[in-house]
PDB file of C-alpha atoms in Angstrom:
ATOM      1  CA  MET A   1    -109.331   0.162  -2.684  1.00 42.00           C
ATOM      2  CA  ASN A   2    -105.635  -0.723  -2.704  1.00 47.00           C
ATOM      3  CA  SER A   3    -106.183  -3.999  -0.832  1.00 48.00           C
ATOM      4  CA  ILE A   4    -108.688  -5.053  -3.498  1.00 46.00           C
ATOM      5  CA  GLY A   5    -106.927  -3.533  -6.483  1.00 50.00           C
ATOM      6  CA  GLN A   6    -103.520  -5.099  -5.885  1.00 52.00           C
ATOM      7  CA  PRO A   7    -104.703  -8.739  -6.057  1.00 52.00           C
ATOM      8  CA  ILE A   8    -106.718  -7.881  -9.170  1.00 54.00           C
ATOM      9  CA  ARG A   9    -103.675  -6.313 -10.820  1.00 58.00           C
ATOM     10  CA  ARG A  10    -101.518  -9.273  -9.836  1.00 61.00           C
ATOM     11  CA  GLY A  11    -104.148 -11.620 -11.220  1.00 65.00           C
ATOM     12  CA  ILE A  12    -104.296  -9.758 -14.540  1.00 77.00           C
ATOM     13  CA  GLY A  13    -100.507  -9.656 -14.675  1.00 78.00           C
ATOM     14  CA  GLY A  14    -100.264 -13.375 -13.965  1.00 84.00           C
ATOM     15  CA  PHE A  15    -102.888 -14.134 -16.629  1.00 89.00           C
ATOM     16  CA  ALA A  16    -100.875 -12.110 -19.145  1.00 90.00           C
ATOM     17  CA  ASP A  17     -97.715 -13.952 -18.083  1.00 91.00           C
ATOM     18  CA  GLY A  18     -99.426 -17.248 -18.834  1.00 92.00           C
ATOM     19  CA  ILE A  19    -100.284 -16.007 -22.329  1.00 94.00           C
ATOM     20  CA  GLY A  20     -96.681 -14.930 -22.726  1.00 94.00           C
ATOM     21  CA  TYR A  21     -95.368 -18.412 -21.978  1.00 95.00           C
ATOM     22  CA  PHE A  22     -97.262 -19.803 -24.956  1.00 96.00           C
ATOM     23  CA  PHE A  23     -95.690 -17.222 -27.230  1.00 96.00           C
ATOM     24  CA  GLN A  24     -92.274 -18.042 -25.795  1.00 95.00           C
ATOM     25  CA  GLY A  25     -92.953 -21.673 -26.722  1.00 95.00           C
ATOM     26  CA  LEU A  26     -94.060 -20.556 -30.181  1.00 94.00           C
ATOM     27  CA  GLY A  27     -90.822 -18.623 -30.547  1.00 95.00           C
ATOM     28  CA  TRP A  28     -88.830 -21.673 -29.494  1.00 95.00           C
ATOM     29  CA  VAL A  29     -90.390 -23.979 -32.115  1.00 94.00           C
ATOM     30  CA  ALA A  30     -89.977 -21.226 -34.726  1.00 93.00           C
ATOM     31  CA  ARG A  31     -86.235 -21.321 -33.996  1.00 93.00           C
ATOM     32  CA  HIS A  32     -86.276 -25.143 -34.083  1.00 91.00           C
ATOM     33  CA  PRO A  33     -88.471 -26.070 -37.069  1.00 90.00           C
ATOM     34  CA  ARG A  34     -87.324 -29.697 -37.012  1.00 89.00           C
ATOM     35  CA  GLN A  35     -88.665 -30.053 -33.468  1.00 87.00           C
ATOM     36  CA  TRP A  36     -91.953 -28.522 -34.614  1.00 89.00           C
ATOM     37  CA  LEU A  37     -92.234 -31.055 -37.450  1.00 88.00           C
ATOM     38  CA  PHE A  38     -91.216 -33.807 -35.023  1.00 85.00           C
ATOM     39  CA  GLY A  39     -94.024 -32.760 -32.672  1.00 85.00           C
ATOM     40  CA  LEU A  40     -96.622 -32.713 -35.448  1.00 89.00           C
ATOM     41  CA  ILE A  41     -96.513 -36.495 -35.951  1.00 89.00           C
ATOM     42  CA  PRO A  42     -98.541 -37.590 -32.867  1.00 90.00           C
ATOM     43  CA  ALA A  43    -100.919 -34.641 -33.284  1.00 89.00           C
ATOM     44  CA  LEU A  44    -101.663 -35.703 -36.860  1.00 91.00           C
ATOM     45  CA  ILE A  45    -102.257 -39.298 -35.730  1.00 91.00           C
ATOM     46  CA  SER A  46    -104.683 -38.062 -33.053  1.00 90.00           C
ATOM     47  CA  MET A  47    -106.460 -35.817 -35.539  1.00 90.00           C
ATOM     48  CA  VAL A  48    -107.087 -38.722 -37.932  1.00 92.00           C
ATOM     49  CA  LEU A  49    -108.412 -40.922 -35.110  1.00 92.00           C
ATOM     50  CA  TYR A  50    -110.730 -38.177 -33.839  1.00 91.00           C
ATOM     51  CA  ILE A  51    -112.035 -37.395 -37.330  1.00 92.00           C
ATOM     52  CA  VAL A  52    -112.871 -41.078 -37.862  1.00 94.00           C
ATOM     53  CA  ALA A  53    -114.583 -41.243 -34.454  1.00 92.00           C
ATOM     54  CA  LEU A  54    -116.642 -38.090 -35.125  1.00 91.00           C
ATOM     55  CA  VAL A  55    -117.663 -39.301 -38.590  1.00 92.00           C
ATOM     56  CA  LEU A  56    -118.848 -42.583 -37.078  1.00 92.00           C
ATOM     57  CA  LEU A  57    -120.702 -40.710 -34.339  1.00 89.00           C
ATOM     58  CA  GLY A  58    -122.365 -38.487 -36.942  1.00 89.00           C
ATOM     59  CA  ASN A  59    -123.415 -41.496 -39.009  1.00 90.00           C
ATOM     60  CA  TYR A  60    -124.864 -43.404 -36.062  1.00 87.00           C
ATOM     61  CA  ALA A  61    -126.211 -40.506 -33.965  1.00 86.00           C
ATOM     62  CA  GLY A  62    -129.722 -41.183 -35.284  1.00 84.00           C
ATOM     63  CA  ASP A  63    -129.515 -44.869 -34.388  1.00 86.00           C
ATOM     64  CA  LEU A  64    -128.210 -43.959 -30.958  1.00 86.00           C
ATOM     65  CA  ALA A  65    -131.104 -41.558 -30.423  1.00 85.00           C
ATOM     66  CA  SER A  66    -133.610 -44.246 -31.512  1.00 87.00           C
ATOM     67  CA  TRP A  67    -132.058 -46.750 -29.125  1.00 87.00           C
ATOM     68  CA  ALA A  68    -132.267 -44.233 -26.257  1.00 84.00           C
ATOM     69  CA  THR A  69    -135.943 -43.389 -26.898  1.00 85.00           C
ATOM     70  CA  PRO A  70    -137.909 -46.643 -27.296  1.00 85.00           C
ATOM     71  CA  PHE A  71    -140.815 -44.969 -25.470  1.00 83.00           C
ATOM     72  CA  ALA A  72    -141.284 -42.634 -28.454  1.00 80.00           C
ATOM     73  CA  GLY A  73    -142.005 -45.473 -30.872  1.00 79.00           C
ATOM     74  CA  ASP A  74    -145.775 -44.948 -30.696  1.00 82.00           C
ATOM     75  CA  TRP A  75    -145.643 -41.141 -30.922  1.00 85.00           C
ATOM     76  CA  GLU A  76    -146.760 -39.133 -33.910  1.00 85.00           C
ATOM     77  CA  PRO A  77    -144.024 -39.441 -36.578  1.00 85.00           C
ATOM     78  CA  VAL A  78    -143.294 -35.705 -36.581  1.00 88.00           C
ATOM     79  CA  LEU A  79    -142.823 -35.525 -32.783  1.00 88.00           C
ATOM     80  CA  ARG A  80    -140.867 -38.779 -32.666  1.00 86.00           C
ATOM     81  CA  ASP A  81    -138.509 -37.806 -35.497  1.00 86.00           C
ATOM     82  CA  THR A  82    -138.020 -34.294 -34.097  1.00 88.00           C
ATOM     83  CA  LEU A  83    -137.108 -35.642 -30.654  1.00 86.00           C
ATOM     84  CA  ARG A  84    -134.669 -38.163 -32.074  1.00 85.00           C
ATOM     85  CA  PHE A  85    -133.103 -35.606 -34.402  1.00 88.00           C
ATOM     86  CA  LEU A  86    -132.521 -33.226 -31.490  1.00 87.00           C
ATOM     87  CA  LEU A  87    -131.088 -36.007 -29.313  1.00 86.00           C
ATOM     88  CA  GLY A  88    -128.792 -37.073 -32.137  1.00 86.00           C
ATOM     89  CA  LEU A  89    -127.668 -33.474 -32.543  1.00 87.00           C
ATOM     90  CA  VAL A  90    -126.995 -33.178 -28.799  1.00 83.00           C
ATOM     91  CA  ALA A  91    -125.042 -36.456 -28.836  1.00 84.00           C
ATOM     92  CA  PHE A  92    -122.852 -35.229 -31.693  1.00 87.00           C
ATOM     93  CA  ALA A  93    -122.344 -31.836 -30.043  1.00 83.00           C
ATOM     94  CA  LEU A  94    -121.324 -33.515 -26.781  1.00 81.00           C
ATOM     95  CA  GLY A  95    -118.926 -35.750 -28.711  1.00 85.00           C
ATOM     96  CA  LEU A  96    -117.426 -32.667 -30.329  1.00 82.00           C
ATOM     97  CA  VAL A  97    -116.949 -31.002 -26.939  1.00 77.00           C
ATOM     98  CA  LEU A  98    -115.328 -34.140 -25.536  1.00 80.00           C
ATOM     99  CA  ALA A  99    -113.063 -34.305 -28.588  1.00 83.00           C
ATOM    100  CA  VAL A 100    -111.795 -30.789 -27.869  1.00 78.00           C
ATOM    101  CA  VAL A 101    -111.173 -31.388 -24.166  1.00 75.00           C
ATOM    102  CA  THR A 102    -109.587 -34.830 -24.600  1.00 82.00           C
ATOM    103  CA  PHE A 103    -107.468 -34.173 -27.691  1.00 85.00           C
ATOM    104  CA  THR A 104    -104.462 -33.002 -25.705  1.00 82.00           C
ATOM    105  CA  ALA A 105    -104.503 -35.962 -23.331  1.00 81.00           C
ATOM    106  CA  ALA A 106    -104.809 -38.430 -26.214  1.00 84.00           C
ATOM    107  CA  THR A 107    -102.068 -36.727 -28.223  1.00 86.00           C
ATOM    108  CA  LEU A 108     -99.684 -36.637 -25.258  1.00 83.00           C
ATOM    109  CA  ALA A 109    -100.362 -40.322 -24.559  1.00 81.00           C
ATOM    110  CA  ILE A 110     -99.745 -41.269 -28.204  1.00 84.00           C
ATOM    111  CA  GLY A 111     -96.723 -38.999 -28.520  1.00 82.00           C
ATOM    112  CA  GLU A 112     -95.129 -39.507 -25.091  1.00 80.00           C
ATOM    113  CA  PRO A 113     -91.628 -40.196 -26.539  1.00 81.00           C
ATOM    114  CA  PHE A 114     -91.928 -37.326 -29.036  1.00 86.00           C
ATOM    115  CA  TYR A 115     -93.003 -34.667 -26.554  1.00 89.00           C
ATOM    116  CA  GLU A 116     -90.682 -35.919 -23.826  1.00 87.00           C
ATOM    117  CA  LYS A 117     -87.733 -35.321 -26.164  1.00 88.00           C
ATOM    118  CA  LEU A 118     -89.097 -31.942 -27.240  1.00 91.00           C
ATOM    119  CA  SER A 119     -89.554 -30.869 -23.614  1.00 90.00           C
ATOM    120  CA  GLU A 120     -86.035 -32.033 -22.752  1.00 89.00           C
ATOM    121  CA  ARG A 121     -84.625 -30.006 -25.640  1.00 91.00           C
ATOM    122  CA  VAL A 122     -86.347 -26.900 -24.291  1.00 93.00           C
ATOM    123  CA  GLU A 123     -84.800 -27.525 -20.860  1.00 90.00           C
ATOM    124  CA  GLU A 124     -81.354 -28.019 -22.390  1.00 89.00           C
ATOM    125  CA  ASP A 125     -81.622 -24.753 -24.324  1.00 89.00           C
ATOM    126  CA  MET A 126     -82.536 -22.952 -21.093  1.00 85.00           C
ATOM    127  CA  GLY A 127     -79.361 -23.958 -19.276  1.00 79.00           C
ATOM    128  CA  GLY A 128     -79.432 -27.701 -18.783  1.00 72.00           C
ATOM    129  CA  GLY A 129     -81.689 -30.665 -18.293  1.00 63.00           C
ATOM    130  CA  VAL A 130     -83.247 -31.792 -15.039  1.00 67.00           C
ATOM    131  CA  GLU A 131     -82.248 -35.031 -13.352  1.00 63.00           C
ATOM    132  CA  SER A 132     -85.079 -37.537 -13.297  1.00 61.00           C
ATOM    133  CA  ALA A 133     -85.525 -41.187 -12.476  1.00 54.00           C
ATOM    134  CA  ASP A 134     -84.797 -43.622 -15.305  1.00 57.00           C
ATOM    135  CA  ILE A 135     -88.329 -44.970 -15.807  1.00 59.00           C
ATOM    136  CA  PRO A 136     -88.994 -47.556 -18.551  1.00 60.00           C
ATOM    137  CA  LEU A 137     -90.956 -46.165 -21.485  1.00 58.00           C
ATOM    138  CA  TRP A 138     -93.836 -48.624 -21.067  1.00 58.00           C
ATOM    139  CA  ARG A 139     -94.254 -47.662 -17.422  1.00 62.00           C
ATOM    140  CA  SER A 140     -94.143 -43.960 -18.286  1.00 63.00           C
ATOM    141  CA  ILE A 141     -96.867 -44.435 -20.907  1.00 64.00           C
ATOM    142  CA  ILE A 142     -99.065 -46.402 -18.493  1.00 70.00           C
ATOM    143  CA  ARG A 143     -98.692 -43.699 -15.857  1.00 69.00           C
ATOM    144  CA  SER A 144     -99.473 -40.999 -18.418  1.00 68.00           C
ATOM    145  CA  VAL A 145    -102.639 -42.813 -19.550  1.00 71.00           C
ATOM    146  CA  ARG A 146    -103.729 -43.391 -15.947  1.00 75.00           C
ATOM    147  CA  ASP A 147    -103.232 -39.735 -15.003  1.00 74.00           C
ATOM    148  CA  SER A 148    -104.993 -38.612 -18.181  1.00 72.00           C
ATOM    149  CA  LEU A 149    -108.024 -40.784 -17.369  1.00 78.00           C
ATOM    150  CA  ILE A 150    -108.196 -39.314 -13.873  1.00 77.00           C
ATOM    151  CA  THR A 151    -107.933 -35.807 -15.313  1.00 76.00           C
ATOM    152  CA  LEU A 152    -110.636 -36.677 -17.851  1.00 76.00           C
ATOM    153  CA  ALA A 153    -112.943 -37.694 -15.002  1.00 80.00           C
ATOM    154  CA  TYR A 154    -112.466 -34.237 -13.466  1.00 79.00           C
ATOM    155  CA  VAL A 155    -113.062 -32.595 -16.852  1.00 77.00           C
ATOM    156  CA  LEU A 156    -116.327 -34.478 -17.353  1.00 78.00           C
ATOM    157  CA  MET A 157    -117.434 -33.571 -13.845  1.00 82.00           C
ATOM    158  CA  PHE A 158    -117.387 -29.919 -14.926  1.00 81.00           C
ATOM    159  CA  THR A 159    -117.985 -30.139 -18.677  1.00 77.00           C
ATOM    160  CA  ILE A 160    -121.230 -32.145 -18.710  1.00 78.00           C
ATOM    161  CA  PRO A 161    -123.114 -29.792 -16.306  1.00 83.00           C
ATOM    162  CA  LEU A 162    -121.785 -26.785 -18.251  1.00 81.00           C
ATOM    163  CA  PHE A 163    -122.907 -28.394 -21.509  1.00 74.00           C
ATOM    164  CA  VAL A 164    -126.439 -28.803 -20.111  1.00 78.00           C
ATOM    165  CA  LEU A 165    -126.430 -25.230 -18.753  1.00 81.00           C
ATOM    166  CA  GLY A 166    -125.474 -24.065 -22.233  1.00 77.00           C
ATOM    167  CA  PHE A 167    -129.104 -24.585 -23.280  1.00 74.00           C
ATOM    168  CA  VAL A 168    -130.366 -22.147 -20.629  1.00 80.00           C
ATOM    169  CA  PRO A 169    -131.260 -18.811 -22.247  1.00 80.00           C
ATOM    170  CA  VAL A 170    -128.888 -15.879 -21.577  1.00 79.00           C
ATOM    171  CA  VAL A 171    -126.751 -17.798 -19.045  1.00 76.00           C
ATOM    172  CA  GLY A 172    -125.877 -20.398 -21.668  1.00 76.00           C
ATOM    173  CA  GLN A 173    -124.676 -17.735 -24.076  1.00 76.00           C
ATOM    174  CA  THR A 174    -122.778 -15.534 -21.604  1.00 83.00           C
ATOM    175  CA  VAL A 175    -121.579 -17.129 -18.367  1.00 86.00           C
ATOM    176  CA  VAL A 176    -121.237 -20.745 -19.532  1.00 83.00           C
ATOM    177  CA  PRO A 177    -118.755 -20.102 -22.404  1.00 85.00           C
ATOM    178  CA  VAL A 178    -116.486 -18.149 -20.035  1.00 89.00           C
ATOM    179  CA  LEU A 179    -116.628 -20.840 -17.354  1.00 88.00           C
ATOM    180  CA  GLY A 180    -116.158 -23.540 -19.994  1.00 86.00           C
ATOM    181  CA  ALA A 181    -113.037 -21.830 -21.368  1.00 87.00           C
ATOM    182  CA  ALA A 182    -111.621 -21.438 -17.842  1.00 90.00           C
ATOM    183  CA  VAL A 183    -112.255 -25.073 -16.894  1.00 89.00           C
ATOM    184  CA  SER A 184    -110.930 -26.431 -20.187  1.00 87.00           C
ATOM    185  CA  GLY A 185    -107.942 -24.088 -20.030  1.00 90.00           C
ATOM    186  CA  PHE A 186    -107.017 -25.183 -16.518  1.00 92.00           C
ATOM    187  CA  PHE A 187    -107.080 -28.869 -17.404  1.00 89.00           C
ATOM    188  CA  LEU A 188    -105.205 -28.276 -20.657  1.00 90.00           C
ATOM    189  CA  THR A 189    -102.428 -26.734 -18.584  1.00 93.00           C
ATOM    190  CA  VAL A 190    -102.569 -29.740 -16.238  1.00 91.00           C
ATOM    191  CA  GLU A 191    -101.929 -32.040 -19.196  1.00 89.00           C
ATOM    192  CA  LEU A 192     -99.323 -29.905 -20.953  1.00 92.00           C
ATOM    193  CA  THR A 193     -97.191 -29.256 -17.856  1.00 92.00           C
ATOM    194  CA  ALA A 194     -97.213 -32.924 -16.792  1.00 89.00           C
ATOM    195  CA  LEU A 195     -93.998 -33.819 -18.661  1.00 87.00           C
ATOM    196  CA  ALA A 196     -91.889 -31.065 -17.102  1.00 89.00           C
ATOM    197  CA  MET A 197     -93.378 -31.541 -13.642  1.00 89.00           C
ATOM    198  CA  GLU A 198     -92.951 -35.306 -13.674  1.00 86.00           C
ATOM    199  CA  ARG A 199     -89.316 -34.719 -14.590  1.00 85.00           C
ATOM    200  CA  ARG A 200     -89.087 -32.832 -11.301  1.00 84.00           C
ATOM    201  CA  GLY A 201     -90.564 -35.718  -9.360  1.00 81.00           C
ATOM    202  CA  LEU A 202     -93.995 -34.141  -8.849  1.00 84.00           C
ATOM    203  CA  ALA A 203     -96.851 -36.641  -8.645  1.00 82.00           C
ATOM    204  CA  ARG A 204    -100.335 -35.864  -9.957  1.00 82.00           C
ATOM    205  CA  LYS A 205    -101.683 -34.442  -6.676  1.00 85.00           C
ATOM    206  CA  GLN A 206     -98.613 -32.245  -6.289  1.00 88.00           C
ATOM    207  CA  ARG A 207     -98.968 -30.972  -9.859  1.00 88.00           C
ATOM    208  CA  PHE A 208    -102.586 -30.021  -9.221  1.00 88.00           C
ATOM    209  CA  ALA A 209    -101.554 -28.211  -6.026  1.00 89.00           C
ATOM    210  CA  VAL A 210     -98.847 -26.236  -7.850  1.00 89.00           C
ATOM    211  CA  LEU A 211    -101.231 -25.155 -10.605  1.00 91.00           C
ATOM    212  CA  ARG A 212    -103.992 -24.185  -8.175  1.00 89.00           C
ATOM    213  CA  GLY A 213    -101.467 -22.178  -6.172  1.00 87.00           C
ATOM    214  CA  ASP A 214    -100.538 -20.072  -9.217  1.00 88.00           C
ATOM    215  CA  ARG A 215    -103.930 -20.017 -10.898  1.00 89.00           C
ATOM    216  CA  ALA A 216    -103.614 -16.800 -12.953  1.00 90.00           C
ATOM    217  CA  PRO A 217    -100.770 -17.891 -15.276  1.00 92.00           C
ATOM    218  CA  THR A 218    -102.241 -21.394 -15.365  1.00 93.00           C
ATOM    219  CA  LEU A 219    -105.494 -19.976 -16.734  1.00 94.00           C
ATOM    220  CA  GLY A 220    -103.805 -17.447 -18.998  1.00 94.00           C
ATOM    221  CA  PHE A 221    -101.766 -20.147 -20.682  1.00 96.00           C
ATOM    222  CA  GLY A 222    -104.550 -22.734 -20.816  1.00 93.00           C
ATOM    223  CA  VAL A 223    -107.371 -20.468 -22.002  1.00 94.00           C
ATOM    224  CA  LEU A 224    -105.257 -19.182 -24.898  1.00 95.00           C
ATOM    225  CA  VAL A 225    -104.309 -22.742 -25.893  1.00 94.00           C
ATOM    226  CA  PHE A 226    -107.975 -23.803 -25.618  1.00 91.00           C
ATOM    227  CA  LEU A 227    -109.076 -20.994 -27.944  1.00 91.00           C
ATOM    228  CA  ILE A 228    -106.340 -21.848 -30.448  1.00 92.00           C
ATOM    229  CA  PHE A 229    -107.339 -25.516 -30.324  1.00 88.00           C
ATOM    230  CA  LEU A 230    -110.897 -24.530 -31.325  1.00 85.00           C
ATOM    231  CA  ILE A 231    -109.560 -23.284 -34.669  1.00 86.00           C
ATOM    232  CA  PRO A 232    -109.605 -26.008 -37.344  1.00 81.00           C
ATOM    233  CA  LEU A 233    -106.154 -27.666 -37.359  1.00 84.00           C
ATOM    234  CA  GLY A 234    -105.121 -25.288 -34.571  1.00 88.00           C
ATOM    235  CA  ALA A 235    -104.544 -28.144 -32.126  1.00 85.00           C
ATOM    236  CA  VAL A 236    -102.295 -29.961 -34.589  1.00 87.00           C
ATOM    237  CA  VAL A 237    -100.195 -26.953 -35.568  1.00 90.00           C
ATOM    238  CA  ALA A 238     -99.932 -25.452 -32.077  1.00 92.00           C
ATOM    239  CA  MET A 239     -99.308 -28.636 -30.063  1.00 91.00           C
ATOM    240  CA  PRO A 240     -95.482 -28.501 -30.203  1.00 93.00           C
ATOM    241  CA  ALA A 241     -95.518 -24.829 -29.214  1.00 94.00           C
ATOM    242  CA  ALA A 242     -97.909 -25.598 -26.339  1.00 94.00           C
ATOM    243  CA  VAL A 243     -95.598 -28.318 -25.002  1.00 94.00           C
ATOM    244  CA  ALA A 244     -92.580 -26.004 -25.301  1.00 95.00           C
ATOM    245  CA  GLY A 245     -94.427 -23.108 -23.651  1.00 95.00           C
ATOM    246  CA  ALA A 246     -95.627 -25.329 -20.804  1.00 95.00           C
ATOM    247  CA  THR A 247     -92.055 -26.486 -20.193  1.00 94.00           C
ATOM    248  CA  ILE A 248     -90.846 -22.892 -20.090  1.00 94.00           C
ATOM    249  CA  MET A 249     -93.612 -21.962 -17.658  1.00 94.00           C
ATOM    250  CA  VAL A 250     -92.788 -24.845 -15.332  1.00 92.00           C
ATOM    251  CA  ARG A 251     -89.063 -24.133 -15.397  1.00 90.00           C
ATOM    252  CA  THR A 252     -89.298 -20.380 -14.887  1.00 88.00           C
ATOM    253  CA  ARG A 253     -92.348 -19.989 -12.676  1.00 82.00           C
ATOM    254  CA  LEU A 254     -94.229 -23.008 -11.399  1.00 75.00           C
ATOM    255  CA  ALA A 255     -91.470 -25.345 -10.245  1.00 68.00           C
ATOM    256  CA  PRO A 256     -88.141 -23.593 -10.817  1.00 64.00           C
ATOM    257  CA  ALA A 257     -86.352 -24.756  -7.676  1.00 54.00           C
ATOM    258  CA  VAL A 258     -84.594 -27.702  -9.334  1.00 46.00           C
ATOM    259  CA  PRO A 259     -80.886 -27.335 -10.143  1.00 44.00           C
ATOM    260  CA  PRO A 260     -79.887 -28.046 -13.738  1.00 40.00           C
ATOM    261  CA  LEU A 261     -77.528 -30.881 -14.637  1.00 36.00           C
ATOM    262  CA  ARG A 262     -73.854 -30.015 -14.658  1.00 34.00           C
TER     263      ARG A 262
END
């Protein structure tokens, strides 16, 4: 009983710790409102771009469904229109899911300079910055986009099958949402901790290894952020706090063994 119970308790404790790091980040931006406003700029830009993309998808979902089903052209009008309506609805729903899981990556890519400065400020407030290589901004952005695309490929590898399973009765309404939140939460943490981990010289594979090795706080932090991002405007408002909380988590738990600048 003890051998089973202890890992479970540690897992629950770690999950709660991950949640706590977000609230520490929220507390930090509450004490630094200018940094919060500073961090809103790229999130607002991303939001506008995603709204435009979703509106276009909604307007052309029917045309997309017609293009994908030429074989239904000779069907009875009711069957043909019903099929194409459902396919258009599925296409829009999938686009909405992809918007949620890619919003963070897109916002971090757009706001690389903004969030890099915010993350550095958090480090400075916690006792000093971390020495890092002087990488040109353009190269840093290219690397961020490349890593985000690789992470997106992993996300799609899980998200698309889960999206399909969501239509299975019972399983789609119980197991799939939990698994979906866990997968999305993990990869959100991957994206949000990238700035602080890169500052410590950790490449993408190393960052994945660190997060897998301390999975409970990784999921606790990411699942909470994922749920907040599902709230309308939640992703925009909470993005600066998520970046700050991720930096705190990296510094205090995931990769703390880096001496501060003196």
